Coordinates of C-alpha atoms in Angstrom, one line a residue:
X265 CA -32.3 -1.9 24.7
X266 CA -30.8 -5.6 24.5
X267 CA -32.0 -6.2 21.1
X268 CA -30.6 -3.0 19.9
X269 CA -26.9 -3.6 21.2
X270 CA -27.1 -7.1 20.1
X271 CA -27.6 -6.2 16.6
X272 CA -25.2 -3.4 16.4
X273 CA -22.5 -5.5 17.7
X274 CA -23.4 -8.1 14.9
X275 CA -23.7 -5.3 12.3
X276 CA -19.9 -5.0 13.1
X277 CA -19.4 -8.7 12.7
X278 CA -22.0 -9.6 10.4
X279 CA -19.9 -12.7 10.2
X280 CA -22.4 -14.1 12.9
X281 CA -25.8 -12.8 12.4
X282 CA -27.1 -11.6 9.1
X283 CA -30.5 -13.4 10.0
X284 CA -30.8 -11.4 13.2
X285 CA -30.1 -8.1 11.3
X286 CA -32.9 -8.9 8.7
X287 CA -35.6 -9.7 11.5
X288 CA -34.8 -7.2 14.3
X289 CA -32.8 -4.4 13.1
X290 CA -35.4 -2.3 11.3
X291 CA -37.8 -2.1 14.1
X292 CA -35.3 -1.3 16.9
X293 CA -33.6 1.3 14.6
X294 CA -37.0 3.0 13.8
X295 CA -37.8 2.9 17.8
X296 CA -34.5 4.7 18.7
X297 CA -34.5 7.1 15.8
X298 CA -31.1 6.3 14.9
X299 CA -29.5 4.4 11.9
X300 CA -27.5 1.2 12.4
X301 CA -24.6 3.0 11.0
X302 CA -24.6 5.5 13.8
X303 CA -23.1 2.8 16.4
X304 CA -20.5 0.9 14.3
X305 CA -17.6 3.4 15.4
X306 CA -18.2 2.2 19.1
X307 CA -17.7 -1.4 18.3
X308 CA -14.6 -3.6 17.7
X309 CA -13.4 -7.1 17.6
X310 CA -10.9 -7.7 20.6
X311 CA -7.5 -8.7 19.9
X312 CA -6.4 -12.2 21.0
X313 CA -4.7 -12.6 24.0
X314 CA -2.1 -15.0 24.7
X315 CA -2.7 -15.1 28.4
X316 CA -6.3 -15.7 28.9
X317 CA -9.5 -16.3 26.8
X318 CA -10.8 -13.0 25.3
X319 CA -14.5 -11.9 24.8
X320 CA -15.2 -11.5 21.0
X321 CA -16.3 -7.8 20.8
X322 CA -16.5 -4.7 22.9
X323 CA -18.8 -1.6 22.8
X324 CA -17.2 1.6 23.9
X325 CA -19.8 3.5 26.1
X326 CA -17.4 6.5 26.0
X327 CA -17.8 6.7 22.2
X328 CA -21.7 6.5 22.5
X329 CA -21.4 9.5 24.9
X330 CA -19.2 11.4 22.8
X331 CA -21.2 10.8 19.6
X332 CA -24.5 11.9 21.7
X333 CA -26.1 8.5 21.5
X334 CA -26.3 8.3 25.2
X335 CA -26.8 11.3 27.5
X336 CA -23.3 12.9 28.8
X337 CA -24.5 13.3 32.4
X338 CA -23.4 10.9 35.3
X339 CA -20.5 8.7 36.0
X340 CA -19.0 6.9 33.0
X341 CA -18.4 3.6 34.9
X342 CA -21.8 3.8 36.4
X343 CA -23.4 4.2 33.0
X344 CA -21.4 1.2 31.5
X345 CA -22.5 -1.2 34.4
X346 CA -26.2 0.0 34.2
X347 CA -26.3 -0.4 30.6
X348 CA -24.7 -3.7 31.0
X349 CA -27.3 -5.0 33.5
X350 CA -30.2 -4.2 31.0
X351 CA -28.7 -6.5 28.5
X352 CA -29.7 -10.3 28.2
X353 CA -28.1 -13.2 26.6
X354 CA -29.6 -14.9 23.8
X355 CA -28.9 -17.7 21.3
X356 CA -26.1 -15.5 19.6
X357 CA -24.4 -13.9 22.5
X358 CA -23.9 -16.2 25.4
X359 CA -22.2 -14.0 27.7
X360 CA -22.1 -10.0 28.5
X361 CA -20.1 -8.2 31.2
X362 CA -18.8 -4.5 32.0
X363 CA -15.3 -3.5 31.7
X364 CA -13.9 -0.3 32.3
X365 CA -16.1 2.1 30.1
X366 CA -16.8 -0.9 27.6
X367 CA -19.1 -3.8 27.5
X368 CA -17.9 -6.9 26.5
X369 CA -19.7 -9.5 24.4
X370 CA -18.9 -13.4 23.9
X371 CA -20.8 -14.7 20.8
X372 CA -21.8 -18.5 20.9
X373 CA -18.9 -20.5 20.0
X374 CA -20.7 -22.9 17.7
X375 CA -22.1 -19.7 16.0
X376 CA -18.8 -18.3 15.7
X377 CA -17.3 -21.3 14.2
X378 CA -20.0 -22.0 11.7
X379 CA -20.6 -18.4 10.4
X380 CA -17.0 -17.3 9.9
X381 CA -16.0 -20.4 8.1
X382 CA -19.2 -20.5 6.1
X383 CA -18.5 -16.8 5.0
X384 CA -14.9 -17.5 4.3
X385 CA -15.8 -20.4 2.1
X386 CA -18.4 -18.3 0.2
X387 CA -16.6 -15.2 -0.3
X388 CA -12.9 -16.1 -0.6
X389 CA -10.9 -13.3 -2.0
X390 CA -13.9 -11.0 -1.1
X391 CA -14.0 -12.0 2.6
X392 CA -13.9 -8.8 4.8
X393 CA -14.0 -6.2 2.1
X394 CA -17.8 -6.4 2.0
X395 CA -18.1 -5.5 5.7
X396 CA -20.7 -2.8 6.7
X397 CA -17.6 -1.0 8.0
X398 CA -17.0 0.2 4.5
X399 CA -20.5 1.3 3.6
X400 CA -19.8 5.0 4.6
X401 CA -16.6 5.3 2.6
X402 CA -17.0 6.9 -0.7
X403 CA -16.1 4.7 -3.7
X404 CA -14.8 6.6 -6.7
X405 CA -11.9 7.2 -8.9
X406 CA -8.5 7.2 -7.2
X407 CA -5.3 8.2 -8.9
X408 CA -2.1 7.1 -7.3
X409 CA 1.1 8.5 -8.4
X410 CA 4.0 6.4 -7.3
X411 CA 7.5 5.4 -8.2
X412 CA 8.5 8.0 -10.7
X413 CA 12.0 7.4 -11.4
X414 CA 14.3 9.8 -13.6
X415 CA 14.6 8.3 -17.4
X416 CA 18.0 7.6 -19.0
X417 CA 19.3 6.3 -15.3
X418 CA 19.2 2.6 -14.0
X419 CA 16.4 2.1 -11.5
X420 CA 17.8 3.5 -8.2
X421 CA 17.3 1.6 -4.9
X422 CA 15.8 4.8 -3.4
X423 CA 12.7 4.4 -5.6
X424 CA 11.8 1.0 -4.0
X425 CA 10.0 2.6 -1.2
X426 CA 7.6 4.7 -3.4
X427 CA 7.2 1.7 -5.5
X428 CA 5.9 -0.8 -3.3
X429 CA 4.0 1.8 -1.0
X430 CA 2.2 3.1 -4.0
X431 CA 1.2 -0.3 -5.1
X432 CA -0.1 -1.2 -1.6
X433 CA -2.2 1.8 -1.5
X434 CA -3.5 1.1 -5.2
X435 CA -4.2 -2.7 -4.1
X436 CA -6.0 -1.7 -1.2
X437 CA -8.3 0.8 -2.8
X438 CA -8.9 -1.4 -5.6
X439 CA -9.8 -4.2 -3.0
X440 CA -12.3 -1.8 -1.6
X441 CA -14.1 -1.1 -4.9
X442 CA -12.5 2.1 -6.0
X443 CA -11.6 2.6 -9.7
X444 CA -7.8 3.0 -9.4
X445 CA -5.6 4.6 -12.0
X446 CA -1.8 3.8 -11.5
X447 CA 0.3 6.8 -12.6
X448 CA 4.3 6.4 -13.2
X449 CA 5.3 10.1 -13.4
X450 CA 8.5 9.8 -14.9
X451 CA 11.3 12.7 -14.5
X452 CA 11.8 13.0 -18.2
X453 CA 12.5 16.8 -18.7
X454 CA 15.0 19.5 -17.4
X455 CA 18.5 20.7 -17.6
X456 CA 20.0 17.3 -17.0
X457 CA 18.7 16.0 -20.3
X458 CA 20.6 19.0 -22.0
X459 CA 23.7 17.8 -20.2
X460 CA 23.1 13.9 -21.2
X461 CA 22.1 15.1 -24.8
X462 CA 25.1 17.1 -25.3
X463 CA 27.3 14.2 -23.5
X464 CA 25.9 11.4 -25.7
X465 CA 26.9 13.4 -28.8
X466 CA 30.4 13.7 -27.5
X467 CA 30.8 10.3 -25.9
X468 CA 27.9 8.1 -26.9
X469 CA 28.0 5.1 -29.0
X470 CA 24.7 3.6 -30.5
X471 CA 26.3 0.1 -30.5
X472 CA 26.9 0.5 -26.6
X473 CA 23.4 1.9 -26.2
X474 CA 22.0 -1.4 -27.9
X475 CA 23.9 -3.9 -25.5
X476 CA 23.5 -2.2 -22.2
X477 CA 21.3 0.8 -22.6
X478 CA 21.0 2.3 -19.1
X479 CA 24.4 1.5 -18.2
X480 CA 25.9 3.1 -21.0
X481 CA 23.6 6.2 -20.6
X482 CA 24.9 6.4 -16.9
X483 CA 28.7 6.2 -17.9
X484 CA 28.1 9.1 -20.4
X485 CA 26.2 11.1 -17.8
X486 CA 29.0 10.4 -15.1
X487 CA 31.7 11.4 -17.7
X488 CA 30.1 14.3 -19.3
X489 CA 29.5 16.0 -15.7
X490 CA 33.1 15.4 -14.8
X491 CA 34.2 17.1 -18.0
X492 CA 31.8 20.0 -17.5
X493 CA 33.2 20.9 -14.2
X494 CA 36.4 22.2 -16.1
X495 CA 35.0 23.0 -19.4
X496 CA 32.4 25.9 -19.7
X497 CA 32.0 24.6 -23.4
X498 CA 30.2 21.6 -22.4
X499 CA 28.0 23.7 -20.2
X500 CA 26.9 25.8 -23.1
X501 CA 26.4 22.8 -25.4
X502 CA 24.1 21.4 -22.5
X503 CA 22.1 24.4 -22.4
X504 CA 22.0 24.7 -26.1
X505 CA 20.7 20.9 -26.4
X506 CA 18.1 21.7 -23.7
X507 CA 17.0 25.0 -25.7
X508 CA 16.6 22.7 -28.9
X509 CA 14.6 20.4 -26.9
X510 CA 12.2 23.1 -25.6
X511 CA 11.8 24.3 -29.1
X512 CA 10.8 20.6 -30.3
X513 CA 14.0 20.7 -32.7
X514 CA 13.7 17.2 -34.6
X515 CA 17.1 15.8 -34.0
X516 CA 17.2 16.8 -30.3
X517 CA 13.6 15.4 -29.8
X518 CA 14.5 12.3 -31.6
X519 CA 17.5 11.4 -29.4
X520 CA 15.4 12.4 -26.2
X521 CA 12.6 9.9 -27.3
X522 CA 15.2 7.1 -27.7
X523 CA 16.4 7.6 -24.2
X524 CA 12.9 7.7 -22.9
X525 CA 11.7 4.5 -24.8
X526 CA 14.7 2.6 -23.6
X527 CA 14.3 3.6 -20.2
X528 CA 10.6 2.6 -20.0
X529 CA 11.5 -0.9 -21.4
X530 CA 14.2 -1.4 -18.9
X531 CA 11.9 -0.3 -15.9
X532 CA 8.9 -2.5 -17.1
X533 CA 11.3 -5.5 -16.6
X534 CA 12.0 -4.6 -13.0
X535 CA 8.3 -3.7 -12.3
X536 CA 7.5 -7.3 -13.5
X537 CA 10.0 -8.6 -11.0
X538 CA 8.1 -6.8 -8.3
X539 CA 4.6 -7.6 -9.5
X540 CA 3.8 -3.9 -10.1
X541 CA 2.0 -2.4 -13.1
X542 CA 0.9 1.0 -14.2
X543 CA -2.2 2.3 -16.3
X544 CA -0.1 5.2 -17.4
X545 CA 3.4 6.2 -17.9
X546 CA 3.3 10.1 -17.9
X547 CA 6.0 12.6 -17.3
X548 CA 7.1 16.0 -17.0
X549 CA 7.5 16.4 -20.7
X550 CA 3.8 15.7 -21.3
X551 CA 2.9 19.1 -19.5
X552 CA 5.6 21.3 -20.9
X553 CA 3.1 23.4 -22.9
X554 CA 0.6 23.1 -20.3
X555 CA 2.7 24.6 -17.8
X556 CA 2.8 28.0 -19.8
X557 CA -0.9 28.0 -19.7
X558 CA -0.9 27.5 -15.9
X559 CA 1.5 30.7 -15.7
X560 CA -1.0 32.7 -17.8
X561 CA -3.8 31.5 -15.5
X562 CA -1.9 32.6 -12.5
X563 CA -1.3 36.0 -14.1
X564 CA -4.9 36.4 -14.9
X565 CA -5.9 35.6 -11.4
X566 CA -3.4 38.3 -10.0
X567 CA -1.5 35.4 -8.2
X568 CA 1.8 35.7 -10.2
X569 CA 4.4 38.1 -8.9
X570 CA 8.0 38.9 -10.3
X571 CA 10.9 39.4 -7.9
X572 CA 13.8 41.6 -8.3
X573 CA 15.7 38.7 -9.8
X574 CA 13.0 38.1 -12.4
X575 CA 11.8 35.1 -11.1
X576 CA 7.9 34.4 -11.0
X577 CA 6.4 33.3 -7.7
X578 CA 3.2 32.9 -6.1
X579 CA 2.6 34.6 -2.5
X580 CA 1.5 31.8 0.0
X581 CA 1.6 33.9 3.0
X582 CA -1.5 34.6 5.0
X583 CA -0.6 38.2 5.4
X584 CA 0.3 38.8 1.8
X585 CA 3.8 39.9 2.7
X586 CA 5.9 37.4 0.7
X587 CA 6.9 35.7 3.8
X588 CA 6.2 32.6 2.3
X589 CA 6.1 31.9 -1.5
X590 CA 6.8 29.5 -4.2
X591 CA 8.9 30.0 -7.4
X592 CA 6.8 28.8 -10.5
X593 CA 9.1 30.3 -13.4
X594 CA 12.7 30.9 -13.9
X595 CA 14.1 34.5 -14.8
X596 CA 14.2 33.2 -18.5
X597 CA 10.7 32.3 -18.6
X598 CA 11.2 28.5 -18.4
X599 CA 8.9 26.5 -16.0
X600 CA 9.9 24.6 -12.9
X601 CA 9.1 21.2 -11.5
X602 CA 6.1 22.6 -9.6
X603 CA 4.7 24.4 -12.4
X604 CA 4.7 21.2 -14.3
X605 CA 3.1 19.4 -11.3
X606 CA 0.2 22.0 -11.2
X607 CA -0.3 21.3 -15.1
X608 CA -0.1 17.5 -14.5
X609 CA -2.9 17.7 -11.6
X610 CA -5.1 19.9 -13.5
X611 CA -4.8 17.8 -16.6
X612 CA -5.5 14.6 -14.6
X613 CA -8.7 16.1 -13.1
X614 CA -10.0 17.0 -16.4
X615 CA -9.0 13.5 -18.0
X616 CA -10.1 11.3 -15.3
X617 CA -12.4 13.4 -13.0
X618 CA -10.9 11.6 -10.2
X619 CA -12.5 11.9 -6.6
X620 CA -9.1 11.6 -4.8
X621 CA -5.3 11.9 -5.9
X622 CA -2.5 10.3 -3.9
X623 CA 1.0 11.1 -4.4
X624 CA 3.8 8.7 -2.7
X625 CA 7.2 10.4 -2.3
X626 CA 9.9 10.7 0.3
X627 CA 9.2 12.9 3.2
X628 CA 11.6 15.6 1.8
X629 CA 9.1 16.7 -0.5
X630 CA 6.5 17.6 2.0
X631 CA 6.8 21.3 1.6
X632 CA 6.5 20.9 -2.2
X633 CA 3.1 19.2 -2.0
X634 CA 1.9 21.5 0.6
X635 CA 2.7 24.4 -1.8
X636 CA 1.2 22.5 -4.8
X637 CA -2.2 21.9 -3.0
X638 CA -2.3 25.6 -1.7
X639 CA -1.7 27.0 -5.2
X640 CA -4.4 24.9 -6.8
X641 CA -6.8 26.0 -4.1
X642 CA -5.7 29.6 -4.9
X643 CA -6.5 29.0 -8.4
X644 CA -10.1 27.9 -7.6
X645 CA -9.8 24.1 -7.7
X646 CA -11.5 23.0 -4.8
X647 CA -10.8 19.5 -5.7
X648 CA -7.3 19.9 -4.3
X649 CA -8.5 19.5 -0.7
X650 CA -8.9 15.8 -2.0
X651 CA -5.4 15.4 -3.0
X652 CA -2.9 13.9 -0.7
X653 CA 0.7 13.3 -0.2
X654 CA 1.9 10.1 1.5
X655 CA 5.5 10.7 2.9
X656 CA 8.0 8.0 3.7
X657 CA 11.4 7.8 5.3
X658 CA 14.8 6.8 4.3
X659 CA 16.5 3.3 4.1
X660 CA 19.6 3.5 5.9
X661 CA 22.6 0.9 5.2
X662 CA 21.2 -0.9 2.1
X663 CA 24.2 -2.7 0.7
X664 CA 24.9 -5.8 -1.3
X665 CA 28.1 -7.8 -1.3
X666 CA 29.6 -5.5 -3.8
X667 CA 29.2 -2.5 -1.1
X668 CA 27.0 0.7 -1.1
X669 CA 24.0 -0.4 -3.3
X670 CA 22.9 2.1 -6.1
X671 CA 20.4 0.0 -8.3
X672 CA 17.3 -1.7 -7.5
X673 CA 18.3 -4.8 -9.6
X674 CA 21.2 -5.4 -7.4
X675 CA 18.9 -5.4 -4.3
X676 CA 16.6 -7.9 -5.9
X677 CA 19.4 -10.1 -7.2
X678 CA 20.9 -10.2 -3.9
X679 CA 17.6 -10.8 -2.0
X680 CA 17.0 -14.1 -4.7
X681 CA 20.6 -15.1 -4.3
X682 CA 20.5 -15.2 -0.4
X683 CA 17.0 -16.8 -0.3
X684 CA 18.1 -19.6 -2.6
X685 CA 21.0 -20.3 -0.5
X686 CA 19.1 -20.3 2.8
X687 CA 16.4 -22.7 1.0
X688 CA 19.1 -25.0 -0.3
X689 CA 20.5 -25.5 3.2
X690 CA 16.9 -25.8 4.9
X691 CA 15.9 -29.5 5.6
X692 CA 12.1 -28.4 5.2
X693 CA 12.7 -27.2 1.6
X694 CA 10.5 -28.9 -0.9
X695 CA 11.5 -30.0 -4.3
X696 CA 10.4 -27.2 -6.9
X697 CA 10.5 -27.3 -10.5
X698 CA 11.8 -23.4 -10.6
X699 CA 13.5 -22.7 -7.2
X700 CA 15.0 -19.4 -8.7
X701 CA 11.6 -18.0 -9.1
X702 CA 10.4 -19.0 -5.6
X703 CA 13.4 -17.6 -4.0
X704 CA 12.7 -14.2 -5.8
X705 CA 9.1 -14.0 -4.7
X706 CA 10.1 -15.0 -1.2
X707 CA 12.8 -12.6 -1.3
X708 CA 10.8 -9.7 -2.4
X709 CA 8.3 -10.6 0.3
X710 CA 11.0 -10.4 2.8
X711 CA 11.9 -6.6 1.5
X712 CA 8.2 -5.6 1.5
X713 CA 7.5 -6.8 5.1
X714 CA 10.6 -5.2 6.5
X715 CA 9.7 -1.9 4.8
X716 CA 6.0 -2.0 6.2
X717 CA 6.4 -3.2 9.7
X718 CA 6.8 0.1 10.9
X719 CA 5.4 3.7 10.3
X720 CA 6.1 4.8 6.7
X721 CA 7.3 8.2 8.0
X722 CA 10.2 6.6 9.9
X723 CA 13.6 5.9 8.8
X724 CA 14.9 2.4 9.3
X725 CA 18.1 0.4 9.1
X726 CA 18.5 -2.3 6.5
X727 CA 19.7 -5.6 7.7
X728 CA 19.9 -8.6 5.3
X729 CA 20.2 -11.3 8.2
X730 CA 17.3 -10.2 10.1
X731 CA 15.1 -9.5 6.9
X732 CA 15.6 -13.1 5.5
X733 CA 15.2 -14.8 9.0
X734 CA 12.7 -17.9 8.6
X735 CA 11.4 -17.4 12.1
X736 CA 9.8 -14.3 13.8
X737 CA 7.8 -11.4 12.2
X738 CA 9.5 -11.8 8.4
X739 CA 8.0 -12.0 5.0
X740 CA 9.8 -15.3 4.8
X741 CA 7.9 -16.7 8.0
X742 CA 4.6 -15.3 6.3
X743 CA 5.3 -17.2 3.1
X744 CA 6.5 -20.4 4.7
X745 CA 3.0 -20.5 6.8
X746 CA 1.1 -19.9 3.7
X747 CA 2.9 -22.5 1.6
X748 CA 2.8 -25.0 4.5
X749 CA -1.0 -24.7 4.6
X750 CA -1.3 -25.1 0.8
X751 CA 0.5 -28.3 1.0
X752 CA -2.0 -29.4 3.8
X753 CA -4.8 -28.5 1.7
X754 CA -3.5 -30.1 -1.5
X755 CA -2.9 -33.3 0.2
X756 CA -6.4 -33.5 1.8
X757 CA -8.3 -31.1 -0.4
X758 CA -11.1 -33.5 -1.2
X759 CA -12.5 -32.8 2.2
X760 CA -12.1 -29.1 2.1
X761 CA -15.5 -28.2 0.6
X762 CA -17.8 -30.6 2.4
X763 CA -19.9 -30.3 5.4
X764 CA -18.1 -30.0 8.8
X765 CA -19.2 -30.0 12.4
X766 CA -18.5 -26.6 14.2
X767 CA -18.5 -28.4 17.5
X768 CA -15.2 -30.3 16.7
X769 CA -13.4 -26.8 16.7
X770 CA -14.3 -25.5 20.0
X771 CA -10.8 -25.8 21.5
X772 CA -8.8 -22.7 22.4
X773 CA -6.5 -22.7 19.3
X774 CA -9.2 -22.8 16.9
X775 CA -11.3 -20.0 18.6
X776 CA -8.3 -17.7 19.0
X777 CA -7.8 -17.9 15.1
X778 CA -11.4 -17.2 14.5
X779 CA -11.6 -14.4 16.9
X780 CA -8.5 -13.0 15.1
X781 CA -10.2 -13.2 11.9
X782 CA -13.2 -11.2 13.0
X783 CA -10.7 -8.2 13.1
X784 CA -9.8 -8.4 9.5
X785 CA -12.4 -6.0 8.3
X786 CA -11.4 -3.5 11.1
X787 CA -7.7 -4.0 10.0
X788 CA -8.6 -3.0 6.3
X789 CA -10.7 -0.1 7.7
X790 CA -7.7 1.3 9.7
X791 CA -5.4 0.9 6.7
X792 CA -7.6 2.6 4.3
X793 CA -8.0 5.4 6.7
X794 CA -4.3 6.4 7.3
X795 CA -2.8 4.4 4.4
X796 CA -0.3 2.6 6.6
X797 CA 0.4 -1.1 5.6
X798 CA 1.7 -2.0 9.3
X799 CA -1.7 -2.7 10.4
X800 CA -2.1 -5.5 7.8
X801 CA 1.3 -6.5 8.2
X802 CA 0.8 -7.2 12.2
X803 CA -2.5 -8.6 11.5
X804 CA -1.1 -11.2 9.0
X805 CA 1.9 -12.0 11.6
X806 CA -0.3 -12.6 14.4
X807 CA -2.3 -14.8 12.0
X808 CA 0.7 -16.7 10.8
X809 CA 1.7 -17.6 14.6
X810 CA -1.6 -18.8 15.5
X811 CA -1.8 -20.9 12.6
X812 CA 1.8 -22.5 13.2
X813 CA 0.7 -23.3 16.6
X814 CA -2.7 -24.9 15.4
X815 CA -0.8 -26.7 12.7
X816 CA 1.4 -28.3 15.3
X817 CA -1.2 -29.2 17.8
X818 CA -4.4 -29.8 15.5
X819 CA -3.2 -32.4 13.1
X820 CA -5.2 -33.4 10.1
X821 CA -3.4 -36.7 9.3
X822 CA -4.3 -39.6 11.6
X823 CA -7.2 -37.8 12.9
X824 CA -10.9 -39.1 12.7
X825 CA -12.6 -38.0 9.2
X826 CA -15.0 -35.5 10.8
X827 CA -12.2 -33.9 12.9
X828 CA -9.9 -33.7 10.1
X829 CA -12.5 -32.3 7.8
X830 CA -13.4 -29.5 10.4
X831 CA -9.6 -28.7 10.9
X832 CA -9.1 -28.6 7.3
X833 CA -11.8 -25.9 6.8
X834 CA -10.1 -23.9 9.6
X835 CA -6.7 -24.0 7.7
X836 CA -8.3 -23.6 4.5
X837 CA -9.8 -20.3 5.7
X838 CA -6.6 -19.1 7.1
X839 CA -4.7 -19.9 4.0
X840 CA -7.4 -17.7 2.0
X841 CA -7.0 -14.7 4.4
X842 CA -3.2 -15.1 4.4
X843 CA -3.3 -14.9 0.4
X844 CA -5.7 -12.0 0.2
X845 CA -3.8 -9.9 2.6
X846 CA -0.3 -10.5 1.0
X847 CA -1.8 -9.7 -2.2
X848 CA -2.9 -6.3 -1.1
X849 CA 0.5 -5.8 0.3
X850 CA 2.0 -6.4 -3.1
X851 CA 3.3 -9.9 -2.0
X852 CA 3.0 -12.9 -4.5
X853 CA 2.0 -16.1 -2.3
X854 CA 4.1 -19.1 -2.9
X855 CA 2.5 -22.5 -2.6
X856 CA 5.7 -24.5 -2.1
X857 CA 9.0 -23.7 -0.5

């Protein structure tokens, strides 16, 4: 039994015992009639404690009982202690003891140091993602739809959350081996474009459109809306322009295409600043004709019903009494947003044959996606069960010096300006060739970390001073720690790849860092289960604080060569994991600040 438990622990922490797995696991697995995978869920690395030295791993006996691996009769604590008493130490695990319903394991310190740092050196950006924890996850094609602003408008700050959350999810899935397709589903169809088209014909100017395209379109839209309030003629002109659009009339379509192309070009500049890219720029307009086909399919299946007002609806009530329904067709026969969403989902399945599709929007659209998936299932599309909506809350009080913020560019400019000022006033700031570029990256890091610290579904208050603090759990501190370690590695880099003596890293500071690194695969696993970035943010923050303490107390400069070399290997490993984690979050690591 000891051999079995020992190897299961090290399946979870393969950082320490790949050799043991190769020699003992097959025979133990056969003897117990269980695969190694059956025990992984009961194991985890133990979070580092500030107050006392921690064991490295714990095995949950309660989980073993719940999963039917151990008999359920008897007292839990008695079973835990009895099981722990059967286990023997060996060259890998040097201490075993029972806790409340768990068994704790302490790995040989020399082995812990050697194997973790060796694996970090060998795997670099693949560290953690090759863990056996991910063997049970289905790899395949993942479509992530995110950002999705409306064309012919400047990029509103309200789309920031969808953009950075969707980017994180896409990065995470990609890092774990999925083929990810990033889709930007633009709001590029609907009656508002009738109003804008009619307004441009009245108030638009091609010269102004070339100079400042989105600002001019925004001004035209505001003006035509104001005029339409008291002038029914403009309302009629808007409806007429949209009718011409739907009928693919050449001149109307030409103007609409110009608006769309201008918008995408402008948005790509904002995305470049954020470090975000898309594989596909799609939009509602792409599915206008397909939406009519969806309506026909609904009719053929007997799902479409007509109300007294003449609208087309799908009954979603379990009793079939129309107590819950979704409107998919206006009384004039034109499609709605959900109709085009149905068409888009069906088209993507046919086009990409995805294994899962994830939509990232604010939580107010929860009912919309619930109805969307429900209608798809009613139409016979069982793959809709693998579609998911990731909702997020609102940001409150996002302002710049000019007052209430509207446009994302204003937020990014403000973050860069404030960060540049903070850097110029700091005594520790290094001389840089492009300080504005560094300030931009660090400012965006601060925005992302602030956004990702809590549950995505929660609203939060925006506070510039708190976000840009150099200390505490902020993006600035995260970047500063990484840059500081990069500086250390660049200065003494010739020792980084050489052999090192693990016995020189047995102090508590070093061990705490290595114990924390053991949790990296579990943190990624937890993140991919619930698609919440807070787990990774919290992990990286703790790692940064541990590294900052170690940097103060474990100097490389002035230490004997062997000690300096060992410490440099440790700091290099921390730097690698910080960079890996930040890239998954969508943060570009800086090497100097």
